[in-house]
mmCIF file of C-alpha atoms in Angstrom:
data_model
loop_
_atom_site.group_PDB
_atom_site.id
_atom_site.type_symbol
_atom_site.label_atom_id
_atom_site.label_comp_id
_atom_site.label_asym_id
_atom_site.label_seq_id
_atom_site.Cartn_x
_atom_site.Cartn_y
_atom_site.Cartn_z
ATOM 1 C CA UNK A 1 0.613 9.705 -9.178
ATOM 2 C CA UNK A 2 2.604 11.663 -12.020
ATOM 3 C CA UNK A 3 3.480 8.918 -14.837
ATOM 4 C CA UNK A 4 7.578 9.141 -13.859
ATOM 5 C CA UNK A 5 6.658 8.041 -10.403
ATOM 6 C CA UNK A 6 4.451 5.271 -11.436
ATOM 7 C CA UNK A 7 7.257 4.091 -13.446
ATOM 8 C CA UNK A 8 9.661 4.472 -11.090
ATOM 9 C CA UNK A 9 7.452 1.971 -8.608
ATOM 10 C CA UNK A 10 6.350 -0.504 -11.581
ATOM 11 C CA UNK A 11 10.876 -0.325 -12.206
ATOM 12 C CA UNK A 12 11.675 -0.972 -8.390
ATOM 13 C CA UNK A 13 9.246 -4.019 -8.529
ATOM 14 C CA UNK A 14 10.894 -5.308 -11.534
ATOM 15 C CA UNK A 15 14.180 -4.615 -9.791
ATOM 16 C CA UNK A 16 13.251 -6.451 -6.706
ATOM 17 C CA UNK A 17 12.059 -9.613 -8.425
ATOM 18 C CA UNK A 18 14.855 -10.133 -10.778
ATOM 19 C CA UNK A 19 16.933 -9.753 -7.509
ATOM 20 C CA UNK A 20 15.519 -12.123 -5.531
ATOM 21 C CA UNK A 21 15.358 -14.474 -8.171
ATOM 22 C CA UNK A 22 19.210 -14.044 -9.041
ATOM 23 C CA UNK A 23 20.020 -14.402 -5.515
ATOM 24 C CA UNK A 24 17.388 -17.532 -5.214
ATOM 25 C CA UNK A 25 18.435 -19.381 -7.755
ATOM 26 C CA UNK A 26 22.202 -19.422 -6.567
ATOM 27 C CA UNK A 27 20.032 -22.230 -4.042
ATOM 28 C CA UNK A 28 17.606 -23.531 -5.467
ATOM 29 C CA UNK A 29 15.659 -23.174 -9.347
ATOM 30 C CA UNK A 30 13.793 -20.531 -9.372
ATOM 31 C CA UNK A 31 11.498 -19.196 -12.344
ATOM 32 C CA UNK A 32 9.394 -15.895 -12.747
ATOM 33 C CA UNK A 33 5.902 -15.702 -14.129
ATOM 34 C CA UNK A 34 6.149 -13.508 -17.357
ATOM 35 C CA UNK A 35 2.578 -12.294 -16.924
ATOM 36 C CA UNK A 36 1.085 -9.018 -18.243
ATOM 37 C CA UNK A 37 2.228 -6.780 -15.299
ATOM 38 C CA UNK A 38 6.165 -8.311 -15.824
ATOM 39 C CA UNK A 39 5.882 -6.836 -19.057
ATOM 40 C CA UNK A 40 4.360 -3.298 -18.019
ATOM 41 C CA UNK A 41 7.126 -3.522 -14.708
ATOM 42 C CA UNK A 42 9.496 -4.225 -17.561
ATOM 43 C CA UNK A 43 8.875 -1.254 -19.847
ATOM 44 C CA UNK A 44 9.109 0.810 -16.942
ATOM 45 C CA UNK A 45 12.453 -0.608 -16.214
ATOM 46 C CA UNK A 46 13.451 0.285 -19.769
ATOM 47 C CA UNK A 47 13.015 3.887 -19.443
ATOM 48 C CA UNK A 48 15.401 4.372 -16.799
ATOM 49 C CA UNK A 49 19.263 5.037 -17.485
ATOM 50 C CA UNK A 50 22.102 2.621 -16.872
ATOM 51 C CA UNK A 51 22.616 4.596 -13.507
ATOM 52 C CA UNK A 52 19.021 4.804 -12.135
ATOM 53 C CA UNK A 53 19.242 0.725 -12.745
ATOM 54 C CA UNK A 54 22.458 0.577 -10.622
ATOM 55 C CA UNK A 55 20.727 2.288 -7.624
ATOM 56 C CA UNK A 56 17.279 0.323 -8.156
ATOM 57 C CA UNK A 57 19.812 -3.194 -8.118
ATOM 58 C CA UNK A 58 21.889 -1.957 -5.102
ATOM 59 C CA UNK A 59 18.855 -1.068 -3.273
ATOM 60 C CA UNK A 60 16.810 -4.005 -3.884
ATOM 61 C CA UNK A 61 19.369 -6.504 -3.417
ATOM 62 C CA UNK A 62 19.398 -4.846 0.112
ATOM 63 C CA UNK A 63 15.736 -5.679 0.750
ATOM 64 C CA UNK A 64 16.576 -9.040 -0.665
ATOM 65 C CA UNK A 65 19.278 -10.016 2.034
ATOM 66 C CA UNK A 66 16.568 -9.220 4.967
ATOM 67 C CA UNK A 67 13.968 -10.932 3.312
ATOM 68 C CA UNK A 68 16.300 -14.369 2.592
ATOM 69 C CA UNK A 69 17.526 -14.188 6.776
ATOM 70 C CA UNK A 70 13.909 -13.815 7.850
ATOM 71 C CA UNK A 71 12.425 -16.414 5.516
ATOM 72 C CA UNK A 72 14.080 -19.585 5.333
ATOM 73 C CA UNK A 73 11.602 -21.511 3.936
ATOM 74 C CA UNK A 74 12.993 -20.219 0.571
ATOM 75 C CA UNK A 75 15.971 -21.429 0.304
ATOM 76 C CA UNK A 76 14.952 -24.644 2.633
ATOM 77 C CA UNK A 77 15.553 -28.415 1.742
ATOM 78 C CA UNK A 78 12.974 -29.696 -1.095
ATOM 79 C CA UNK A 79 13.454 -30.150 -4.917
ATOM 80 C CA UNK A 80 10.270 -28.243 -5.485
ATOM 81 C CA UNK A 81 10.453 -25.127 -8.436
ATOM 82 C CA UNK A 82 9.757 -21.740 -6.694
ATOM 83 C CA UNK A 83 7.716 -19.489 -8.354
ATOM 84 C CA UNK A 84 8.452 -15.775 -8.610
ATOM 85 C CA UNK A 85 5.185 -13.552 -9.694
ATOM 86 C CA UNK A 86 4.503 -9.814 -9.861
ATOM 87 C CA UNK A 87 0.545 -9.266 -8.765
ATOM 88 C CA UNK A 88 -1.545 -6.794 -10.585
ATOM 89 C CA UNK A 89 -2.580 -3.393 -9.033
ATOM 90 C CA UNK A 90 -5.840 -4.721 -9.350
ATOM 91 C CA UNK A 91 -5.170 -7.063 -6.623
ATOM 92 C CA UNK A 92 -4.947 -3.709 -4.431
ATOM 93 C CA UNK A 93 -8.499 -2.975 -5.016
ATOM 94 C CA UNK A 94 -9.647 -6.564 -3.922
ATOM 95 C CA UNK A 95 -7.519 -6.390 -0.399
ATOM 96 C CA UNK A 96 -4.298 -8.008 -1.602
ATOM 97 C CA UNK A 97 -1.490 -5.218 -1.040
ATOM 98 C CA UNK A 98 1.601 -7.797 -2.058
ATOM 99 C CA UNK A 99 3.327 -6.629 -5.309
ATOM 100 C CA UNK A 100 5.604 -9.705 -5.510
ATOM 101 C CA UNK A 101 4.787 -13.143 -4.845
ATOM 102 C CA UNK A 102 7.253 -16.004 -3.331
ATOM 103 C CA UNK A 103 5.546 -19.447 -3.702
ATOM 104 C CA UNK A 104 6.578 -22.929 -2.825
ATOM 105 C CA UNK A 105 3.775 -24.809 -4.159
ATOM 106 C CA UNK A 106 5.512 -28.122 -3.212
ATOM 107 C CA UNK A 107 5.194 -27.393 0.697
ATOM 108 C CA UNK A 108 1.849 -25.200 -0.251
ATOM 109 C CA UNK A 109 3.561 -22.105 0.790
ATOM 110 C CA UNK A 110 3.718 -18.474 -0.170
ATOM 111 C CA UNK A 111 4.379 -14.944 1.270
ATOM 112 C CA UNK A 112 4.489 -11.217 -0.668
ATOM 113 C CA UNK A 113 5.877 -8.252 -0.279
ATOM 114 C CA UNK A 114 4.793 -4.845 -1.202
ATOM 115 C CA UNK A 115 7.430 -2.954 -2.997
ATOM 116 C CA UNK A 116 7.250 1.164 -2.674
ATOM 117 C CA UNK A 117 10.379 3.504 -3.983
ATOM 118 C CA UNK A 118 10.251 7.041 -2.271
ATOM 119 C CA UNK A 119 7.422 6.870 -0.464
ATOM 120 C CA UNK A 120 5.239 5.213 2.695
ATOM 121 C CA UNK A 121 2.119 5.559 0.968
ATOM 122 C CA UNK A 122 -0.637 2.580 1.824
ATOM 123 C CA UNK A 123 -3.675 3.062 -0.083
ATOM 124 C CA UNK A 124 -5.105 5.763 -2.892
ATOM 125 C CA UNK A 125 -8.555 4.486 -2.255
ATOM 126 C CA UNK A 126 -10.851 7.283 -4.029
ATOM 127 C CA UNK A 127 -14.354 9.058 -2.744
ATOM 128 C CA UNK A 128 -17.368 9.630 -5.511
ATOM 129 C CA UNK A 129 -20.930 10.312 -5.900
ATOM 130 C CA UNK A 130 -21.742 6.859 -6.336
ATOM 131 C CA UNK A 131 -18.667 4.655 -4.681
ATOM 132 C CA UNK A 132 -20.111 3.175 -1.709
ATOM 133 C CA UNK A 133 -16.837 3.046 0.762
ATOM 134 C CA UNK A 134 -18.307 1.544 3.544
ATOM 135 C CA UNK A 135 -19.350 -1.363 2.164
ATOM 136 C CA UNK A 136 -16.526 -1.822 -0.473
ATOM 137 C CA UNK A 137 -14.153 -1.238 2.240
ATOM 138 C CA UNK A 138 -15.211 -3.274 4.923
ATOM 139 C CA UNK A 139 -18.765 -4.565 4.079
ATOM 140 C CA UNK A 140 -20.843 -1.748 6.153
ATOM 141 C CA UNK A 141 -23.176 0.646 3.744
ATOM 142 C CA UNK A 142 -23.183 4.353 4.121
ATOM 143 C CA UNK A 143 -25.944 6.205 5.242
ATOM 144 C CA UNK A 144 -28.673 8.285 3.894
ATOM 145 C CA UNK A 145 -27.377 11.092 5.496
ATOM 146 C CA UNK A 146 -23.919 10.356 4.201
ATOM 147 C CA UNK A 147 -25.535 10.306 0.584
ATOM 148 C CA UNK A 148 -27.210 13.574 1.376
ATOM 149 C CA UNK A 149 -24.062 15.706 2.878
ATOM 150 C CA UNK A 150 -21.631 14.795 -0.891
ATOM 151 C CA UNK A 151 -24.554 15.117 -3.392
ATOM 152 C CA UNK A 152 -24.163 19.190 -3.380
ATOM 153 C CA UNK A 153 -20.622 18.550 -3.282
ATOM 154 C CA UNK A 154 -20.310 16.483 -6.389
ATOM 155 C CA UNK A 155 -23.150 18.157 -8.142
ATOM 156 C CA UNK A 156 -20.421 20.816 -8.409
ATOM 157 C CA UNK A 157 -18.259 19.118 -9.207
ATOM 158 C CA UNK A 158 -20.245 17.820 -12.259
ATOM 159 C CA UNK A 159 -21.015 21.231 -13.179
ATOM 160 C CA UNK A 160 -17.404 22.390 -13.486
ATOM 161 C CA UNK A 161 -16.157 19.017 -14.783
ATOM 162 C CA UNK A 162 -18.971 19.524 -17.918
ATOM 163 C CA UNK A 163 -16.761 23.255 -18.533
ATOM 164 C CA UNK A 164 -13.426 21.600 -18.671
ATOM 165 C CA UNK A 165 -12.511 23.765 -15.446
ATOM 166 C CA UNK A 166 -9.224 22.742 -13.757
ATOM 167 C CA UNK A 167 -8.468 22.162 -10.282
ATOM 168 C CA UNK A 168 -5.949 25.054 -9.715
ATOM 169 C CA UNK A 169 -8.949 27.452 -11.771
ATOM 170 C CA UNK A 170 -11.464 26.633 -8.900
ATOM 171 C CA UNK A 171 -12.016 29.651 -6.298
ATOM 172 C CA UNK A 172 -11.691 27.861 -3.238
ATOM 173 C CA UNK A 173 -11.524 24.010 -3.301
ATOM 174 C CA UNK A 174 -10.446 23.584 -0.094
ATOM 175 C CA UNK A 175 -13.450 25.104 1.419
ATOM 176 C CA UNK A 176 -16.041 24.219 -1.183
ATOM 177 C CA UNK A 177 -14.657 20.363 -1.523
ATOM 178 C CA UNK A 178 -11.850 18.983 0.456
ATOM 179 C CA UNK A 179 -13.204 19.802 3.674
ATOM 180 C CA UNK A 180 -16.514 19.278 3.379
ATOM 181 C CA UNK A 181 -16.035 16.322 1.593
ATOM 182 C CA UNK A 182 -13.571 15.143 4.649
ATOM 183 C CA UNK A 183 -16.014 16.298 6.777
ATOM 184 C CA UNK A 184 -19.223 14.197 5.302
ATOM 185 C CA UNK A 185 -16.489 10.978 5.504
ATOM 186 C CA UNK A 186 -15.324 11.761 8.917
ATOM 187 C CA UNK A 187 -19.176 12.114 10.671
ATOM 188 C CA UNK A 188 -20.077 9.019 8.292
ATOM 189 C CA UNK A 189 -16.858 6.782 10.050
ATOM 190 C CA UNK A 190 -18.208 8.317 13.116
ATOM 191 C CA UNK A 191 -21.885 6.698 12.902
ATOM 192 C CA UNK A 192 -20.194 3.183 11.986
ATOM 193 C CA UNK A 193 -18.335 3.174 14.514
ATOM 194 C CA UNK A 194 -21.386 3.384 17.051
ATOM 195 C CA UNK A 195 -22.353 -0.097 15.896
ATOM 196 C CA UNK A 196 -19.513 -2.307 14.705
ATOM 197 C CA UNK A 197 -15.606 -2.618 15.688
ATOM 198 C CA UNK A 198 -14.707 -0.413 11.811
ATOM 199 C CA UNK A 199 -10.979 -0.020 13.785
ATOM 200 C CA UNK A 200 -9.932 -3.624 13.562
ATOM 201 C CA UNK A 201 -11.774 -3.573 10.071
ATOM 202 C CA UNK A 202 -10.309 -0.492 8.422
ATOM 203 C CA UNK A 203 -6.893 -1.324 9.407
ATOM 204 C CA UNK A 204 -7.520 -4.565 7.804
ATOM 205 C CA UNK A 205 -9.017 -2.986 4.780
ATOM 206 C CA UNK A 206 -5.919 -0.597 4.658
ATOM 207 C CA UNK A 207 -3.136 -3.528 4.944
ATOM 208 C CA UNK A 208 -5.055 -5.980 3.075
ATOM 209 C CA UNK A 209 -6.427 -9.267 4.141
ATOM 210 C CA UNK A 210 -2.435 -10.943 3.550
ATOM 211 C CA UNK A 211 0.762 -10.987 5.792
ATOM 212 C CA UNK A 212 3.248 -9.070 3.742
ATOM 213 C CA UNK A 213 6.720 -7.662 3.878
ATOM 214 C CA UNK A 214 7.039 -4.125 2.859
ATOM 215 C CA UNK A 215 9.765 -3.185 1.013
ATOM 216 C CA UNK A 216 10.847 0.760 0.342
ATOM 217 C CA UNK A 217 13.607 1.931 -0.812
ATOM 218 C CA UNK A 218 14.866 5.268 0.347
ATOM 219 C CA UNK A 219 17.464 6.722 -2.264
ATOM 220 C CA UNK A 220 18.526 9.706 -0.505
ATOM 221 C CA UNK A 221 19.495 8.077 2.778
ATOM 222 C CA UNK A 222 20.818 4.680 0.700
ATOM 223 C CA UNK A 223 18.870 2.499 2.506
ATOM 224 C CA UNK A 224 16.334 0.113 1.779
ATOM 225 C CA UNK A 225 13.604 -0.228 4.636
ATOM 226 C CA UNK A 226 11.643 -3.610 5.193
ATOM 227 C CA UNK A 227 9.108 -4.075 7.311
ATOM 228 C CA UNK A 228 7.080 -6.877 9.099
ATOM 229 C CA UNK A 229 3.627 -6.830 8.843
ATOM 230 C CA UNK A 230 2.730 -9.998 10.633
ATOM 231 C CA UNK A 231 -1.144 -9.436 11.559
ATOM 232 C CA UNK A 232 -1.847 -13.492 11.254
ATOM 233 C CA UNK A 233 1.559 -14.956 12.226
ATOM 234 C CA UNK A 234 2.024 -16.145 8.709
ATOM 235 C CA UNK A 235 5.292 -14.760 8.256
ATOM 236 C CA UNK A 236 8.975 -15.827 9.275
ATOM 237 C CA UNK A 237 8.038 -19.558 9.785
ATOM 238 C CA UNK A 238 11.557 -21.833 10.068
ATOM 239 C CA UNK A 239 12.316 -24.061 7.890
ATOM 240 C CA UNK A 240 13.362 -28.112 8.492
ATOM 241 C CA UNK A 241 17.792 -27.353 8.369
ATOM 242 C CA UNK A 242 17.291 -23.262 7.512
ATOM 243 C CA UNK A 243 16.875 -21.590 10.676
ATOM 244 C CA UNK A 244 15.822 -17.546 10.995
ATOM 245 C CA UNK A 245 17.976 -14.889 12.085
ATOM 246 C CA UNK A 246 15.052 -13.261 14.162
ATOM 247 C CA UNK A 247 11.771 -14.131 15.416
ATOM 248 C CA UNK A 248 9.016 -11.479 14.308
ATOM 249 C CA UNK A 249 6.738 -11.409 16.911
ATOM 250 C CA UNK A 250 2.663 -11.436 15.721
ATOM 251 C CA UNK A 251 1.539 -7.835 15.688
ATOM 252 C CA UNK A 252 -2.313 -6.814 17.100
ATOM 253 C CA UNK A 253 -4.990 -5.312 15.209
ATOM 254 C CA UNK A 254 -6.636 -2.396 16.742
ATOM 255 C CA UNK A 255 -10.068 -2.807 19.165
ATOM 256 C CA UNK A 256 -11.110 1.321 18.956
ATOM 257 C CA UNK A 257 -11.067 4.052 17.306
ATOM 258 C CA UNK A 258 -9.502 6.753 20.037
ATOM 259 C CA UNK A 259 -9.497 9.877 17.904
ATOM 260 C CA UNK A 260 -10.615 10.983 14.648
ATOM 261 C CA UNK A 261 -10.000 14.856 13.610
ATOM 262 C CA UNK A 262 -8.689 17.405 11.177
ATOM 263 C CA UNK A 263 -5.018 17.835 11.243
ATOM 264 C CA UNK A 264 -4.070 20.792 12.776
ATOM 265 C CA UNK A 265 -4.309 24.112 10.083
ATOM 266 C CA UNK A 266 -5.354 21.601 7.574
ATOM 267 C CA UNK A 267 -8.577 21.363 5.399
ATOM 268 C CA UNK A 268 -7.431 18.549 3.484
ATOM 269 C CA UNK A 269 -6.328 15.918 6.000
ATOM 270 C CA UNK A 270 -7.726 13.881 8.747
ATOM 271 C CA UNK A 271 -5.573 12.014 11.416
ATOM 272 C CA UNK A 272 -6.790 8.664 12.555
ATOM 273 C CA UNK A 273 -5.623 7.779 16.462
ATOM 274 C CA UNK A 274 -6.221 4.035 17.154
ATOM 275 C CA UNK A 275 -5.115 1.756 20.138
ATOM 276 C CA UNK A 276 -2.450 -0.408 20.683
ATOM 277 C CA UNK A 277 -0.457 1.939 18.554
ATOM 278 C CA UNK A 278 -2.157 2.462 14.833
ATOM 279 C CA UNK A 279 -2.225 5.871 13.416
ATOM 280 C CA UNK A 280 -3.050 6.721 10.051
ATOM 281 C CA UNK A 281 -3.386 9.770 7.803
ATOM 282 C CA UNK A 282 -6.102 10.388 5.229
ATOM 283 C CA UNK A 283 -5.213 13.260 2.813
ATOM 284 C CA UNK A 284 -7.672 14.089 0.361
ATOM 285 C CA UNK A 285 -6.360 15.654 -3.374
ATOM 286 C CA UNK A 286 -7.402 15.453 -7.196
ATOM 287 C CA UNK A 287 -5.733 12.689 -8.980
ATOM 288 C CA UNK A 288 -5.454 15.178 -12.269
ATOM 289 C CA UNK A 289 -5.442 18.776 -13.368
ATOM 290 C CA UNK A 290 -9.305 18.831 -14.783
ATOM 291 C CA UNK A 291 -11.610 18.629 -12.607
ATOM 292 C CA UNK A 292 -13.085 14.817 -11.915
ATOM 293 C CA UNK A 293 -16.542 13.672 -9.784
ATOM 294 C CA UNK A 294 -13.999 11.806 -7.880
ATOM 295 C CA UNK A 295 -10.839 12.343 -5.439
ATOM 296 C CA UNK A 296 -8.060 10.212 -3.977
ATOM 297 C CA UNK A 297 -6.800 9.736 -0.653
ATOM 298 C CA UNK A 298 -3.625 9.254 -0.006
ATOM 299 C CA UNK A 299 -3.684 6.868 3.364
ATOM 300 C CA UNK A 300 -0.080 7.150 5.474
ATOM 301 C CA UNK A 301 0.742 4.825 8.236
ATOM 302 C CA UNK A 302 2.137 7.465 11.108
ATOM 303 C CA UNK A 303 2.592 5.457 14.042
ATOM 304 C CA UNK A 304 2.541 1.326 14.662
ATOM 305 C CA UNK A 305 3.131 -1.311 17.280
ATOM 306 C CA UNK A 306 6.166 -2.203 18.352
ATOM 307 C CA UNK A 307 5.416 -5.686 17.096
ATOM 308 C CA UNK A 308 5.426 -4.141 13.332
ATOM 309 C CA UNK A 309 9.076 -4.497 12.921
ATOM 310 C CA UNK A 310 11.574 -2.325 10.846
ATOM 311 C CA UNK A 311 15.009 -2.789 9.870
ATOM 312 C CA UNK A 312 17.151 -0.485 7.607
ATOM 313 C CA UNK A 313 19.619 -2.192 5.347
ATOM 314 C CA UNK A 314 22.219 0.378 4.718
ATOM 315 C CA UNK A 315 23.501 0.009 0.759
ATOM 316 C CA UNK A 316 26.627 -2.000 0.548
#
């Protein structure tokens, strides 16, 4: 992620939590944790002009609306404080995908919502000679064999990373890395698979172990999507005199993996098929221009339930 992006996202989180806490404490009193990831969110905020801010308000307070009608419990009877927190990316890492926090702690409650601007991405989990996915994903160790099929490809990796090469310089990465390295992954998911559910527990991996709203804001369509990712029924409870304007119904997790294979024409991409109506990208890349021992996916949600509900709030 180039550093403009990344400051666009850490900006549209601070955008989204000052929202909801203007619009919050018009109820009820509201404060926000000024934490260490506040203050990067809020740097990033400061590098955008008066005009960029406009657009990140308008579309956040969009998001904010949704979020207020399908969660009553914020703005519900009780003189409790309600706390408004913005979760490291760290938190990613350890299966917590929620970039804002909304707690009650006077009924014990809390939900989160994971704020993207531009894009769908879920995950930029990473692949290296050493990094163990399989059990720091979902608690399963690789292979030997899986060991065996990416130690030529990083040793090459190491070689060209010790001569400063860059990506772009290398003859043919997507034969001599990206698809062999996809390739070792894929057979490796593959051999799992014969011996433990890894659907249910990759798409859990990939979403994060929390109920979460998901909140992206689309600038060139002026909309501001949110989603309902309601794996655990956590989500959308009603409150004692605040009532909810819909009923989110409790989405399933996947029971099998039902296809696993190269995109078509690609070398760098695999497309995950799953039951009851998961589908998922992987899209391998290099996270800079020299050349690294490690890559990044980039993990896309293509397809879900019809329990994962998605509304668009237009931009008023």
């Amino acid at each position: 992620m180039s550093v403009k992006s990344n400051n666009q996202g850490r900006a549209y989180e601070f955008a989204c939590l000052n929202t909801l806490h203007e619009e919050i404490s018009k109820y009820r009193v509201s404060k926000i944790e000024k934490n260490s990831t506040y203050e990067a969110a809020k740097r990033a905020w400061n590098t955008l002009e008066e005009s960029e801010k406009n657009i990140y308000r308008i579309s956040a307070l969009a998001g904010t609306n949704t979020i207020l009608e399908l969660e009553p419990l914020i703005l519900d009877d009780g003189d409790g404080e309600l706390e408004l927190k913005l979760q490291s990316d760290d938190n990613g890492q350890d299966g917590d995908v929620r970039d804002v926090l909304i707690i009650r702690k006077d009924i014990e409650w809390e939900i989160g919502i994971s704020v993207k601007h531009n894009h769908f991405a879920v995950k930029h989990s990473r692949l290296s000679k050493g990094l163990d996915f399989g059990k720091k994903w979902y608690g399963i160790e690789c292979s030997d064999k899986y060991w065996t099929d990416i130690k030529p490809i990083f040793n090459y990796l190491d070689v060209e990373k010790s001569k400063q090469t860059l990506w772009k310089d290398l003859p043919n990465k997507e034969d001599d890395v990206y698809m062999p390295l996809l390739l070792a992954f894929k057979e490796e998911l593959d051999r799992q698979n014969e011996f433990a559910n890894i659907a249910k527990m990759l798409v859990e991996y990939l979403l994060g172990e929390f109920d979460f709203y998901k909140v992206i804001s689309i600038d060139s369509k002026r909309t501001t999507q949110v989603q309902s990712y309601n794996l655990r029924g956590t989500l959308n409870q009603e409150g004692k005199k605040r009532k909810r304007s819909i009923k989110l119904p409790v989405a399933s997790l996947p029971t099998r993996i039902v296809s696993l294979e190269f995109k078509p024409d690609s070398k760098n991409t695999l497309e995950l098929y799953l039951d009851r109506g998961w589908q998922f990208t992987f899209r391998i890349h290099n996270a800079s221009s020299k050349v690294e021992s490690s890559l990044k996916f980039d993990v896309q949600i293509i397809g879900v339930p019809t329990s994962i509900v998605s509304i668009d709030c237009k931009w008023k």
